[in-house]
Each structure stands twice: as C-alpha cells, then as structure tokens.
Coordinates of C-alpha atoms in Angstrom, one line a residue:
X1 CA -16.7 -0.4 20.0
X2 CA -14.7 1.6 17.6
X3 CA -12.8 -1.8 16.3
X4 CA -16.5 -2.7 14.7
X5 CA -17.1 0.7 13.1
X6 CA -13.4 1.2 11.7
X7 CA -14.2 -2.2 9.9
X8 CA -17.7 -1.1 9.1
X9 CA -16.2 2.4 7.9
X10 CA -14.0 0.3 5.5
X11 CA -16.5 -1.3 3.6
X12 CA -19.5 1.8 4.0
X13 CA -17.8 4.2 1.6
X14 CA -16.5 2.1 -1.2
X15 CA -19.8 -0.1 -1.5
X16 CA -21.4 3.6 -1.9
X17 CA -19.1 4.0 -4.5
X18 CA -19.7 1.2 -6.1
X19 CA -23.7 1.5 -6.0
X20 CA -24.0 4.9 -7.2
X21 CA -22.1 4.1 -10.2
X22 CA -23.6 0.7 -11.0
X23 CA -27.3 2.3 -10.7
X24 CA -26.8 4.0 -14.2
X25 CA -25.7 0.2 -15.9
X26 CA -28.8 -1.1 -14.1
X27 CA -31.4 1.4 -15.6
X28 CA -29.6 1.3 -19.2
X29 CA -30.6 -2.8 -19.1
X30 CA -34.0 -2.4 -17.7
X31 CA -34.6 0.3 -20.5
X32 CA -34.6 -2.1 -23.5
X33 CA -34.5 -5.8 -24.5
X34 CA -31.1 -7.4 -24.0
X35 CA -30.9 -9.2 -27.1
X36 CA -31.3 -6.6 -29.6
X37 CA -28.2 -4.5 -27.9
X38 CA -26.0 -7.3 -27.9
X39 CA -27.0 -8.6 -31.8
X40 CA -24.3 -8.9 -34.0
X41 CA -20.0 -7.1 -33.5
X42 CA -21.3 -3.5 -34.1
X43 CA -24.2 -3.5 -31.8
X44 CA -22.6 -5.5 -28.8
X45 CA -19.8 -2.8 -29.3
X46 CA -21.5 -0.1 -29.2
X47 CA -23.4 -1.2 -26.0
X48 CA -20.6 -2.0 -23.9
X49 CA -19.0 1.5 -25.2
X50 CA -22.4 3.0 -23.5
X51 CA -21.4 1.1 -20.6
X52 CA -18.5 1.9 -20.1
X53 CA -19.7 5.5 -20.5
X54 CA -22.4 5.8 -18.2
X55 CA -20.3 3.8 -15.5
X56 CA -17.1 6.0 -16.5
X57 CA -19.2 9.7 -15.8
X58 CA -20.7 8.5 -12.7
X59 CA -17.2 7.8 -11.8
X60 CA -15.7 10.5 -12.4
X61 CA -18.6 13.0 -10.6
X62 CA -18.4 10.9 -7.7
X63 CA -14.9 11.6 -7.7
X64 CA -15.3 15.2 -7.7
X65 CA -17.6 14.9 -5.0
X66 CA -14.6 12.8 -2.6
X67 CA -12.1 15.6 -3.8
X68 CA -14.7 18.7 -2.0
X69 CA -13.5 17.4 1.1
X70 CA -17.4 17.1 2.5
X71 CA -17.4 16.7 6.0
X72 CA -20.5 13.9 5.3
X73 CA -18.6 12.1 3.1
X74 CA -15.2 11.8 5.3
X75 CA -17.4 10.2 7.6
X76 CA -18.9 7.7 5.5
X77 CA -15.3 6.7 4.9
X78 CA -13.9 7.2 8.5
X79 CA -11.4 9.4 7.7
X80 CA -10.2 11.8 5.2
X81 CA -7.1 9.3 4.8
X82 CA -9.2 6.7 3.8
X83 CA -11.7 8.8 1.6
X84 CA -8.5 10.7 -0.3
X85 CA -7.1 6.8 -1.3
X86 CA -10.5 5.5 -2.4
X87 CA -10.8 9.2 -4.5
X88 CA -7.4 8.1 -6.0
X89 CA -9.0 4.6 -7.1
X90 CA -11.6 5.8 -8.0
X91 CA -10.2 8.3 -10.6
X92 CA -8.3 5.5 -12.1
X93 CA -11.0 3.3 -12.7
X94 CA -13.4 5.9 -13.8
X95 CA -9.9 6.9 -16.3
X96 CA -9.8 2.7 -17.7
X97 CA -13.9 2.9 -17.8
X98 CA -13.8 5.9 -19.9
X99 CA -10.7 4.9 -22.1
X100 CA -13.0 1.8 -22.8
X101 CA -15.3 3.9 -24.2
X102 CA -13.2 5.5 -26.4
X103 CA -11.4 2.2 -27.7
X104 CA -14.9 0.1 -27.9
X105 CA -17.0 3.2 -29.7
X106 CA -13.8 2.8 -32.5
X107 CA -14.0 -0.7 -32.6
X108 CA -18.3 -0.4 -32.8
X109 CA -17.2 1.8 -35.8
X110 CA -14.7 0.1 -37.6
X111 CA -16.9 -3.1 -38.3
X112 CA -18.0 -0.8 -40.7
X113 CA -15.8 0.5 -42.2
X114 CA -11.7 1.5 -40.6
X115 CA -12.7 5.1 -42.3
X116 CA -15.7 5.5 -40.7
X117 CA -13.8 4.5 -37.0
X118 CA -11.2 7.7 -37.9
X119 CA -14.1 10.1 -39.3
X120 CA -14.6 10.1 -35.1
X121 CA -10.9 11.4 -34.5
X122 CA -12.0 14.2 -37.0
X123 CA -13.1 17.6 -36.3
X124 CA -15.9 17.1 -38.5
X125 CA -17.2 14.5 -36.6
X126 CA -19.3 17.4 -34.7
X127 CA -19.0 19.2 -31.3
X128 CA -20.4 16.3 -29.4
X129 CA -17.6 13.9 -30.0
X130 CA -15.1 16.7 -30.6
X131 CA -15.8 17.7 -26.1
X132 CA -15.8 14.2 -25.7
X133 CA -12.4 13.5 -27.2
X134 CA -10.9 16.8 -25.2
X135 CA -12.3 15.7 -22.3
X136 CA -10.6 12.4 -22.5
X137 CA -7.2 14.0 -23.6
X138 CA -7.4 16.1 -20.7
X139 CA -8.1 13.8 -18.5
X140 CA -5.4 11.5 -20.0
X141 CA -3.0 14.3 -19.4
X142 CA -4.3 15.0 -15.6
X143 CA -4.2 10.9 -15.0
X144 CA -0.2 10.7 -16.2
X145 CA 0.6 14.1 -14.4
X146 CA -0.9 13.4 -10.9
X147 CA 0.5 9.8 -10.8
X148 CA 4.0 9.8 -12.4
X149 CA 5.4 13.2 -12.5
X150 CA 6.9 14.5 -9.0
X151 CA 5.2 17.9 -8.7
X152 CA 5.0 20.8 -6.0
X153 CA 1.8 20.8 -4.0
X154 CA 0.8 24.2 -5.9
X155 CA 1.2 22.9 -9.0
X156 CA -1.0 19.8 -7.7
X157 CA -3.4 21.0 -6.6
X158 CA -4.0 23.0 -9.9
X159 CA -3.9 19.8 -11.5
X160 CA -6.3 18.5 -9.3
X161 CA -8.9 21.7 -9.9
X162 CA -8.4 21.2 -13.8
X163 CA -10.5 18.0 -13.6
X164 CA -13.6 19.7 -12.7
X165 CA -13.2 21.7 -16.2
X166 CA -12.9 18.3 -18.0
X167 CA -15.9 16.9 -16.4
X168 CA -17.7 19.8 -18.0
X169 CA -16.7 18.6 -21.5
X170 CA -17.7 15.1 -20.5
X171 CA -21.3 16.5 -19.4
X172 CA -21.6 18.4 -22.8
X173 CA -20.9 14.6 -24.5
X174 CA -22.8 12.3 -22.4
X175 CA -26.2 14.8 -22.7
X176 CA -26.0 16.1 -26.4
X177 CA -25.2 12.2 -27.4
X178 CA -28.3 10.7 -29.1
X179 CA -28.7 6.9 -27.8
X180 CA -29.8 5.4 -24.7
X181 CA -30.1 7.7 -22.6
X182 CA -33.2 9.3 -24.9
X183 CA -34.7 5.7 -24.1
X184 CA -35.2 6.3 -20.1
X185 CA -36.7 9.2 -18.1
X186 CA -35.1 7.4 -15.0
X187 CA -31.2 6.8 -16.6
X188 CA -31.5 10.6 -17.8
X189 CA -32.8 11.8 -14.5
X190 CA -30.5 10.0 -12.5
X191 CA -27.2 11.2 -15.1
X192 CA -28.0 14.9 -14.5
X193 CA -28.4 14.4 -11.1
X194 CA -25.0 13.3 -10.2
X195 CA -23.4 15.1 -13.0
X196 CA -24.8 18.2 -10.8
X197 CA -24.0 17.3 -7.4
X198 CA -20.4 16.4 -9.3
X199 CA -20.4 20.0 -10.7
X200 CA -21.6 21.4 -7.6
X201 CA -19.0 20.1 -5.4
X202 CA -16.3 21.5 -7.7
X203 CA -18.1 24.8 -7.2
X204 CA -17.9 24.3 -3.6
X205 CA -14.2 24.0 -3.4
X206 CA -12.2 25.1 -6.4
X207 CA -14.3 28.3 -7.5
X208 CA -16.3 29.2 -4.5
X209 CA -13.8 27.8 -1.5
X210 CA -13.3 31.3 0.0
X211 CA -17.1 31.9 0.6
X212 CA -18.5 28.8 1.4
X213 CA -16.2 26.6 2.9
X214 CA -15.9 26.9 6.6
X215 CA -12.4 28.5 7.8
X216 CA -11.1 29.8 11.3
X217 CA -8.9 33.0 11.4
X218 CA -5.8 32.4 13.5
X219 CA -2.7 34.8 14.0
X220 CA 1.1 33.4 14.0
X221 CA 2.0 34.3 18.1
X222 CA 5.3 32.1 17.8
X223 CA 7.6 30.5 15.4
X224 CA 10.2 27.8 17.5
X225 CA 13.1 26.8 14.8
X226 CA 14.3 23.3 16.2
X227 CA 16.7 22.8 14.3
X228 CA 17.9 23.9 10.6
X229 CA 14.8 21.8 9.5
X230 CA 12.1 21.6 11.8
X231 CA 9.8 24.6 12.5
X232 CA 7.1 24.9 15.7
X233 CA 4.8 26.9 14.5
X234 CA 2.0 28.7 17.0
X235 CA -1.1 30.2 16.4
X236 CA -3.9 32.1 18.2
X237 CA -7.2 32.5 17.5
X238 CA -8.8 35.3 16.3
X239 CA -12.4 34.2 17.2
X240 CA -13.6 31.2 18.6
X241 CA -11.0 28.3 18.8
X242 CA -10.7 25.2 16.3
X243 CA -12.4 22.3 18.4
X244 CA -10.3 19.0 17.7
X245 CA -9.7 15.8 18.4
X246 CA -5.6 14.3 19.6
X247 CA -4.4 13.4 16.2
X248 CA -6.3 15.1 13.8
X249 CA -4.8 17.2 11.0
X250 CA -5.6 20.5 9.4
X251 CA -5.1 22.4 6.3
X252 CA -4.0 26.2 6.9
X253 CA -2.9 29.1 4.9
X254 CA -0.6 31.7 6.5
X255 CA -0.9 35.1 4.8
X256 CA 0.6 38.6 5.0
X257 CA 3.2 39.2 5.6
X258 CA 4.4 35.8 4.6
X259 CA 2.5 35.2 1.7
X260 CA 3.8 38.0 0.0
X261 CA 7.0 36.1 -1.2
X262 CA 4.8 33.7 -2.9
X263 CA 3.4 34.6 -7.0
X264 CA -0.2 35.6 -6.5
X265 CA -1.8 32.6 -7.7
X266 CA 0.2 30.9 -5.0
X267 CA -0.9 32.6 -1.9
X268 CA -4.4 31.5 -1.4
X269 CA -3.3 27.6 -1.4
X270 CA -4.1 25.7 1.7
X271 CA -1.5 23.2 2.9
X272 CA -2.0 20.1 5.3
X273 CA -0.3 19.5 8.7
X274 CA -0.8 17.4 11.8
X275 CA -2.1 19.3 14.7
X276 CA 0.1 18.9 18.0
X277 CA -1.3 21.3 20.5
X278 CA -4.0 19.6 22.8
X279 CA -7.4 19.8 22.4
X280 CA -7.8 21.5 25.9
X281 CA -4.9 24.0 25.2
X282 CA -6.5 27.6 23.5
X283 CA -3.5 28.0 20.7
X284 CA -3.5 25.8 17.8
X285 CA 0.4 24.1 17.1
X286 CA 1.4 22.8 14.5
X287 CA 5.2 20.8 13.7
X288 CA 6.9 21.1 10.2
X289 CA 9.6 19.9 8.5
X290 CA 11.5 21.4 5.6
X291 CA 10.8 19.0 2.6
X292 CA 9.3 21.4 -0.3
X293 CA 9.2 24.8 -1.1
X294 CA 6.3 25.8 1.0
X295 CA 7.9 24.0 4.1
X296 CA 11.5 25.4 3.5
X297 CA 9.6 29.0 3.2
X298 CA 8.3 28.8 6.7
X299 CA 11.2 29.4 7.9
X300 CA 11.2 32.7 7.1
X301 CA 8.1 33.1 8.8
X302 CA 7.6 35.2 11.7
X303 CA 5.2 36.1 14.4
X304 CA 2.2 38.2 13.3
X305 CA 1.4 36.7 10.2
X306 CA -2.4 36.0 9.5
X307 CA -3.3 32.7 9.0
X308 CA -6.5 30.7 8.1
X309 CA -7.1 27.5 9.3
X310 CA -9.6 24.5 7.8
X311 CA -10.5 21.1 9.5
X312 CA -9.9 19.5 11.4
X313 CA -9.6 16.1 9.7
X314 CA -8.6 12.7 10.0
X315 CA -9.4 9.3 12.2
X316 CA -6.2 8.9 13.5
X317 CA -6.9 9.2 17.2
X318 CA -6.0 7.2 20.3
X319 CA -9.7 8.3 21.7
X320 CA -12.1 5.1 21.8
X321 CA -9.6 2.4 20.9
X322 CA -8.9 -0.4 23.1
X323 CA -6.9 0.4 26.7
X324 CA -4.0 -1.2 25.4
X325 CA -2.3 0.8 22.7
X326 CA 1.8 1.0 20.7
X327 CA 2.2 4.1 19.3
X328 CA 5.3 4.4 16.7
X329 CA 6.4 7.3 15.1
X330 CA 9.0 7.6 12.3
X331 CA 10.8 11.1 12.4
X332 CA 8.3 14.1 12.0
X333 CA 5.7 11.4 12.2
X334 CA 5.8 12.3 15.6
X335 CA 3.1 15.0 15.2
X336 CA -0.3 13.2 15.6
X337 CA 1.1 11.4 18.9
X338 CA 2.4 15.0 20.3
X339 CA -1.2 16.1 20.9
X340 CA -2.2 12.5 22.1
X341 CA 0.6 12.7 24.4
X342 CA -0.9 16.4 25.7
X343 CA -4.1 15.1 26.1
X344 CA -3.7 11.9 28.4
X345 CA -5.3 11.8 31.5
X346 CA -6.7 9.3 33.6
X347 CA -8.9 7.5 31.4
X348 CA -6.0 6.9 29.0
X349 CA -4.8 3.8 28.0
X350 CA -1.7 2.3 28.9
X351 CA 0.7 3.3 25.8
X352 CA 4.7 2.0 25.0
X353 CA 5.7 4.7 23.0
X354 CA 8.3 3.6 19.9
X355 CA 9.6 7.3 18.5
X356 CA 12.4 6.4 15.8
X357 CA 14.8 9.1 14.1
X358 CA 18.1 8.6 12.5
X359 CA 20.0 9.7 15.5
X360 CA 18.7 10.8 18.9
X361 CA 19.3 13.9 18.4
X362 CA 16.6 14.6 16.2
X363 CA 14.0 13.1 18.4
X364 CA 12.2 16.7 18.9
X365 CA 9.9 17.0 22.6
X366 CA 11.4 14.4 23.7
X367 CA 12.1 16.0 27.3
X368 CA 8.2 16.8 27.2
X369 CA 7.4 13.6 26.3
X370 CA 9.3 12.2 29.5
X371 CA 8.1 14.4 31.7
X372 CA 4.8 12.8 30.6
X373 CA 6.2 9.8 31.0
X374 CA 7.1 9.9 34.8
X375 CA 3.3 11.4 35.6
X376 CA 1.9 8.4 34.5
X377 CA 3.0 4.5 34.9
X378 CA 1.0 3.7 32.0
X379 CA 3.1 5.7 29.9
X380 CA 6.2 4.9 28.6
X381 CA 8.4 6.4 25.8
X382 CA 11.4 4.4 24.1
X383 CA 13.7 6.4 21.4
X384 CA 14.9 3.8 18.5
X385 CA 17.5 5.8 16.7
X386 CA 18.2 3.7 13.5
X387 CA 22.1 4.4 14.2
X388 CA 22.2 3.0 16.9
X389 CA 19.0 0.0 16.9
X390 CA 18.6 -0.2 13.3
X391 CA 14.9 -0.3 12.2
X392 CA 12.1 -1.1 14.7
X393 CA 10.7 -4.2 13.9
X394 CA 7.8 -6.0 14.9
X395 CA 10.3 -8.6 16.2
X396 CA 11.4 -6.3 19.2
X397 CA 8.0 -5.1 19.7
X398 CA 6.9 -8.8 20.1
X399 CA 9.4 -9.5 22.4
X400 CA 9.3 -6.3 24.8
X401 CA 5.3 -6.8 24.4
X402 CA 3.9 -9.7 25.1
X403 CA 0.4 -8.7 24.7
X404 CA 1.2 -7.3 21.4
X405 CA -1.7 -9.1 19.8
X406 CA -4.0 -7.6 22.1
X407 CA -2.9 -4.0 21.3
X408 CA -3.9 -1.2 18.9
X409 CA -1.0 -0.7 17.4
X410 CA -1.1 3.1 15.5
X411 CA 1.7 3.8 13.1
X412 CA 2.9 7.4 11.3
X413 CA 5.5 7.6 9.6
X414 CA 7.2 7.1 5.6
X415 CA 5.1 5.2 3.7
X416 CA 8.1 2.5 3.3
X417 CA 8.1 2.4 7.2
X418 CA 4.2 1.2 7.2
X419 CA 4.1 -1.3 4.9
X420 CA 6.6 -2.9 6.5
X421 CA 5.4 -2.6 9.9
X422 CA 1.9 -4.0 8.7
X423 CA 3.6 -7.0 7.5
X424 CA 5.5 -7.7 10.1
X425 CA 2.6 -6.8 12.7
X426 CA 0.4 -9.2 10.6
X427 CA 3.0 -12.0 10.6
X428 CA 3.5 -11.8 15.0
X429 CA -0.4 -12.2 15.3
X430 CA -2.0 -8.7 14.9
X431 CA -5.1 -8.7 13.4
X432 CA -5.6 -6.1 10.3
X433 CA -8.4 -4.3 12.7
X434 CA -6.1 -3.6 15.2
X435 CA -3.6 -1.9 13.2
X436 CA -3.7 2.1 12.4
X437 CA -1.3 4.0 10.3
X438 CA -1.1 7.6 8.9
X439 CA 1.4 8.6 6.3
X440 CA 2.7 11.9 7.5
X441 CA 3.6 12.3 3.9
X442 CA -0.3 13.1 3.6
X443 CA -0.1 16.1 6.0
X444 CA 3.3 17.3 4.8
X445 CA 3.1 17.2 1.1
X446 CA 6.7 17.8 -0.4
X447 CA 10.0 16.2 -0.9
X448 CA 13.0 16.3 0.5
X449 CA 16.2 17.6 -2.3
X450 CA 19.8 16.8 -2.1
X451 CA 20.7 20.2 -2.0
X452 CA 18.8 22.9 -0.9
X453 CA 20.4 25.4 -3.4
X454 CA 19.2 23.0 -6.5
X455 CA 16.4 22.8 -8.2
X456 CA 14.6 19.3 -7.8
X457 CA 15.1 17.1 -11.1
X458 CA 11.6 15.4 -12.3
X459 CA 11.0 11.9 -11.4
X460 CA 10.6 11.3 -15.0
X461 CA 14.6 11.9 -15.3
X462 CA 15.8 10.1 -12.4
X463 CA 13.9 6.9 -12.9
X464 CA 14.0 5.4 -16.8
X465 CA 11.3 3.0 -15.7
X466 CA 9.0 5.3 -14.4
X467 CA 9.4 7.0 -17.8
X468 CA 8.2 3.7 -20.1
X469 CA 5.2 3.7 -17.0
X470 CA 4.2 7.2 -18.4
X471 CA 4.5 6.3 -21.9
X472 CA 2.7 2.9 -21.5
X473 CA -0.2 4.9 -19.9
X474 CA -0.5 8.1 -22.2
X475 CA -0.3 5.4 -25.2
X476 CA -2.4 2.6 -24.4
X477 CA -5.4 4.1 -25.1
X478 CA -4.4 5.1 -28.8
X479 CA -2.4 2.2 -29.4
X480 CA -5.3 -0.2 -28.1
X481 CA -7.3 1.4 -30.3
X482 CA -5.5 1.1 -33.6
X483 CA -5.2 -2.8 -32.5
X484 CA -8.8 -3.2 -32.4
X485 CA -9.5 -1.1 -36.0
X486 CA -6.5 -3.3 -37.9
X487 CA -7.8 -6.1 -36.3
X488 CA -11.5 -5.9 -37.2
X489 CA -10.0 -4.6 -41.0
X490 CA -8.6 -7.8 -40.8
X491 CA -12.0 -9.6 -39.8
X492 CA -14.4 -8.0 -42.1
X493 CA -11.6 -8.7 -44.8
X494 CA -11.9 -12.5 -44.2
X495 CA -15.5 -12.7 -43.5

C-alpha cells in the first residue's frame, strides 16, 4: 500500500543519514580508552573538536552525495522533494558540526595559553589548518549565500557547485591532521571512503554531468503563449521518448538558437519544470510561468530549438494512492495535476478537483480539464478564484466532502498556500499520511519582480531583519569563539 511506504520512505533516508555519519563517532570511541580523552579542560576539548570533525566531514560528503541527484538515493528518500529538503538539513548541521570544531579546537587551545588559541588563526600555523580554516570560510560564505541572499538559479547553482571545491580543502585537513584518526585502521578506512564517494559524486554532476549523466535529446515542435506570462512549451523527441510517471517533474536545457542570448557559462544550466503531457502521449509538455530571468526569456523562444531533457523526478503522483483522492492546485501549480488529469482512465480514482487562481481568467486548460470532466463521473473540477471565494480552506473542503478524512488529499502550490492547508487539513481529521504537497516553487525556481523593466533589489535590502539573520550567522562562529578564549583567560587567570 503506498500509504505504508510513503511513511517508511520518510524515515529510510534520514536514519541513513544519520547512521553513516554516527559510524565515524563510534569507531573514534572504540579506538581508545574514554577516560584519558576526556581528562582534564584541554583534553575533553580537544576530543569533542574531533567529534565534531569527523561527524561534520561525514556530513558534508554525504551531502554532496544527495546534491548528485542519484536516482538510488531519491528512492531511498521517496522523492527528489523529499531528498533535496533533507540535503538542505543536512548541510546546516554538517555547517553548526563543523563551526563546533572550529570554536572547541580554540577553546582546547586557549587553556593554554589565549596566544597559543590565535597562533591557529595564523598563517604560520601550517598548511593543514591554513585549508581547514578556508574551507570553513568558504563554506561560511556558501551557508549565508544559499539561505539568505535572493539569488538567480544560475548564480545558485554555482553556489551550489562551489561546495564540492571546499570539501576538497576539508579532505586535505581531516587526512594530513595528526590525531585520532592515526589511532584506527577502521576510522581511517571508513573517512576516505566516504570522502571519495563524496568527491566522486561531485565529479558525477558538477565536472563530468555532460558525459555521464543520463540526458534525452528533444526538439522545441511548439511554443503556446497563454497569456503575457504563461508559456506551453512542446517538445519532440529525437530518439526514444522520456518514460514518466503523471506528476513527475524534469530538468531540461533548451539550446541553440535560444541559448545564444544567454553569457556562455549560462547556457549549459539545466532548469526544473513539471511535466504535463501524459505519459501515453509521444511529445514531452511542459507549462511555465514568467517569474525569473530564465522563465521571462522563454518567451522569446521559438520552435526548433534543441533541447535536452533529464529525469524524470519526483513522487508526486496520483498512481497507487487510495481511490479517493482532492487534488488542489494554486495558480501554475496546476502542472503536475495536468498530466494526471491526461492520464485517467478507468482504474482512476474518483477525484474533486480544487484549481485556485486570483481571477478565473487565469485558470489555464480549464476547457480541457472539463471536457475530462463530463467523460468521467468520478471526475470533477471546481475553479476557486480568490476574488471571488477568497482562499480555499479546509473548512469548504470539509463541508463539500464529507469523506475528507478518508481522502488523499495532494496539494501544489506557494509554499504559504501548503502550510496552511496542512494545518487546516490536520485540524478537520486528516491524518499527516494522507496528505501530499509539492511546492511548484521547486520546479520553477525564480521570483516574481514588480516591474519587469527593473532589476530585482536583494532580499538583504528589502528586509532589515533578514539582514541582522545574515550577520548573526556569518558572526557567530567568530564571535563564539572569542567568548570561549576570554572566557577560559579568565579561568586560568583565577585558577
């Protein structure tokens, strides 16, 4: 039943996670008495610094491996959804793990002496500290600009590829640091093995994507302009079709003649979208909406444009759920349910269809979509425009549903619009199993701009709180620091 392996899905790939970077703490304590690593402030310091280390660089290769996109590894999670927000966990915790190495290896050091702590934040301190303190920077820098600053997808995924190069500075550390690692064949065995299946993966997509990663060739057959910000785009194959599932996503890359608009280092960048053609149909279709500067540039795009396609990805699928399904879509987050909708047939489940827009007139396929509707009783479609009904709430869906607690109940849509469906969902009876949502902003990736004409203004000057976050985080970890070294000073002073 696919209620019993989403939940088992849920748990698979984070306990994984968890495992694989708790086997390194568990061969560090088997390797040596306990007591004499944890006898007297310097020693117990320096331990949990090693720690935090090993835990930290297990972390972060593992995290390298969820960003190659692994088709093994998306299972293991149930979807890429779900494997792309435990990556983003995971990066922060392997970020605090390491930043407790830094701020605990100072501290080790200044219960000696608060000069001997900053002879470590000198250049003379030696190669093997000198990578591990760039590393850290970089990865500092990385952290701050991937969470807080609003950035382009290009620029993004640069960002994103630039962590691979710091990993390689954290390797050089971990293996040319003298200390426990020396004192077990198993704990050094086991570090170079995932710091090479973490190296290897960012081979596999970053450096070597356009050899080894699997791609389909398509070419552009039509482009259907909707409206002044919604593009259909269509695409033919150029060798075997992409086999999919309703509701999966892709990532494609249109080329010449397109591309050529775009700076070179630009034009090889794939970009994720939901897939709306049905699996049955031989051309691939794909729905966008003008909300960055790649999705405002497609429409310019015309018909004979190459165009590679990767996937496809994604668990978000009416296929194998119960017989009783809700589907609601919020504005483009129609997408996914467009190639469910093309795809019904007679062992379908019975589906109430919720597709909200600001005014009706923006509710794209919606004649298709009826059509569908009076083929099949267990089909219907219901338009909520939000200037008319206001928000759809889980209120309405209760009361024009009275087996709502019985239903799957998939969602897509602004990630504002989910959390406060799930809430409400929750609150009327639905259990958390039952409940499926896909933030289109996943498979569109750009914002929307007051004015197409202006340049976007950073996030960093629009919110002043979101600008004390950034400083809080790029700080703490030297600020924390110069706590702990004044405050043992002030220790040893006394003692």
């Amino acid at each position: 039943m696919r209620l019993g392996s989403d939940r088992l899905h849920g748990y698979l790939g984070p306990l994984w996670l968890v495992t694989l970077c708790a086997v390194p703490v568990v061969l560090w304590a088997g390797s040596a008495p306990l007591d004499s690593r944890f006898e007297g402030r310097y020693a117990t310091l320096t331990s949990l610094a090693v720690v935090s280390a090993f835990a930290g660089t297990s972390a972060f290769a593992l995290n390298l491996v969820l960003g190659a996109r692994l088709r093994p590894v998306e299972t293991l999670f149930g979807g890429l959804e779900r494997m792309y927000k435990a990556h983003r966990l995971n990066g922060q915790v392997a970020f605090v793990l390491l930043l407790g190495h830094v701020v605990l290896i100072l501290a080790s050091r200044a219960t000696i002496s608060t000069s001997t702590a900053l002879d470590l934040l000198r250049p003379s301190a030696g190669w093997t500290v000198v990578a591990g303190l760039l590393a850290f920077a970089g990865m500092t820098a990385a952290i701050v600009l991937t969470l807080f600053v609003r950035l382009g997808h290009e620029l993004f995924v640069y960002i994103q590829r630039s962590f691979g190069l710091v990993f390689l500075g954290a390797t050089y550390h971990v293996f040319t640091t003298e200390g426990a690692r020396d004192d077990s064949r198993a704990l050094n065995l086991y570090m170079a093995s995932l710091a090479t299946v973490g190296i290897a993966a960012f081979l596999y997509r970053s450096v070597l994507g356009n050899l080894l990663v699997r791609r389909s060739k398509y070419r552009v057959a039509a482009v259907n302009r909707l409206d002044e910000s919604v593009t259909e785009v269509v695409m033919e194959p150029r060798g075997a079709p992409l086999a999919h599932q309703p509701g999966q996503f892709l990532f494609v890359n249109l080329r010449e003649p397109f591309s050529e608009q775009f700076p070179p280092f630009m034009r090889n960048q794939f970009h994720p979208f939901s897939i709306t053609s049905a699996p049955s149909e031989p051309r691939l279709r794909i729905t966008v909406k003008a909300v960055g500067d790649y999705t405002r540039a497609l429409r310019t795009l015309e018909p004979g444009s190459e165009a590679v396609v990767e996937g496809p990805y994604g668990a978000f699928s009416s296929d194998a759920r119960s017989d009783r399904q809700i589907w609601i879509a919020g504005g483009i987050g129609v997408t996914p349910f467009l190639s469910m909708a093309r795809s019904l047939n007679g062992s379908s489940p019975a589906v109430d269809f919720y597709y909200c827009v600001e005014h009706e007139a923006e509710a794209h396929f919606l004649d298709e979509l009826r059509s569908i509707a009076s083929e099949r009783d267990d089909f219907r479609v219901v338009v909520v425009p939000r200037d008319r009904d206001g928000f759809i709430t889980a209120e309405r869906l209760a009361a024009e549903n009275a087996d709502l607690a019985a239903a799957d109940v998939l969602v897509c849509g602004p990630p504002a619009m989910i959390v406060s469906l799930r809430s409400q969902l929750r609150a009327q009876g639905v259990p958390a199993e039952r409940i499926h949502a896909e933030e289109f902003s996943f498979a569109k990736v750009g914002r929307p701009r007051t004015d197409s004409t202006e340049v976007s203004r950073s996030a960093l000057a629009e919110d002043p709180k979101l600008l004390a976050s950034v400083a809080a985080v790029a700080f703490a970890g030297p600020v924390l620091a110069l706590v702990v070294l004044v405050g043992s000073y002030l220790v040893a002073g006394a003692g």
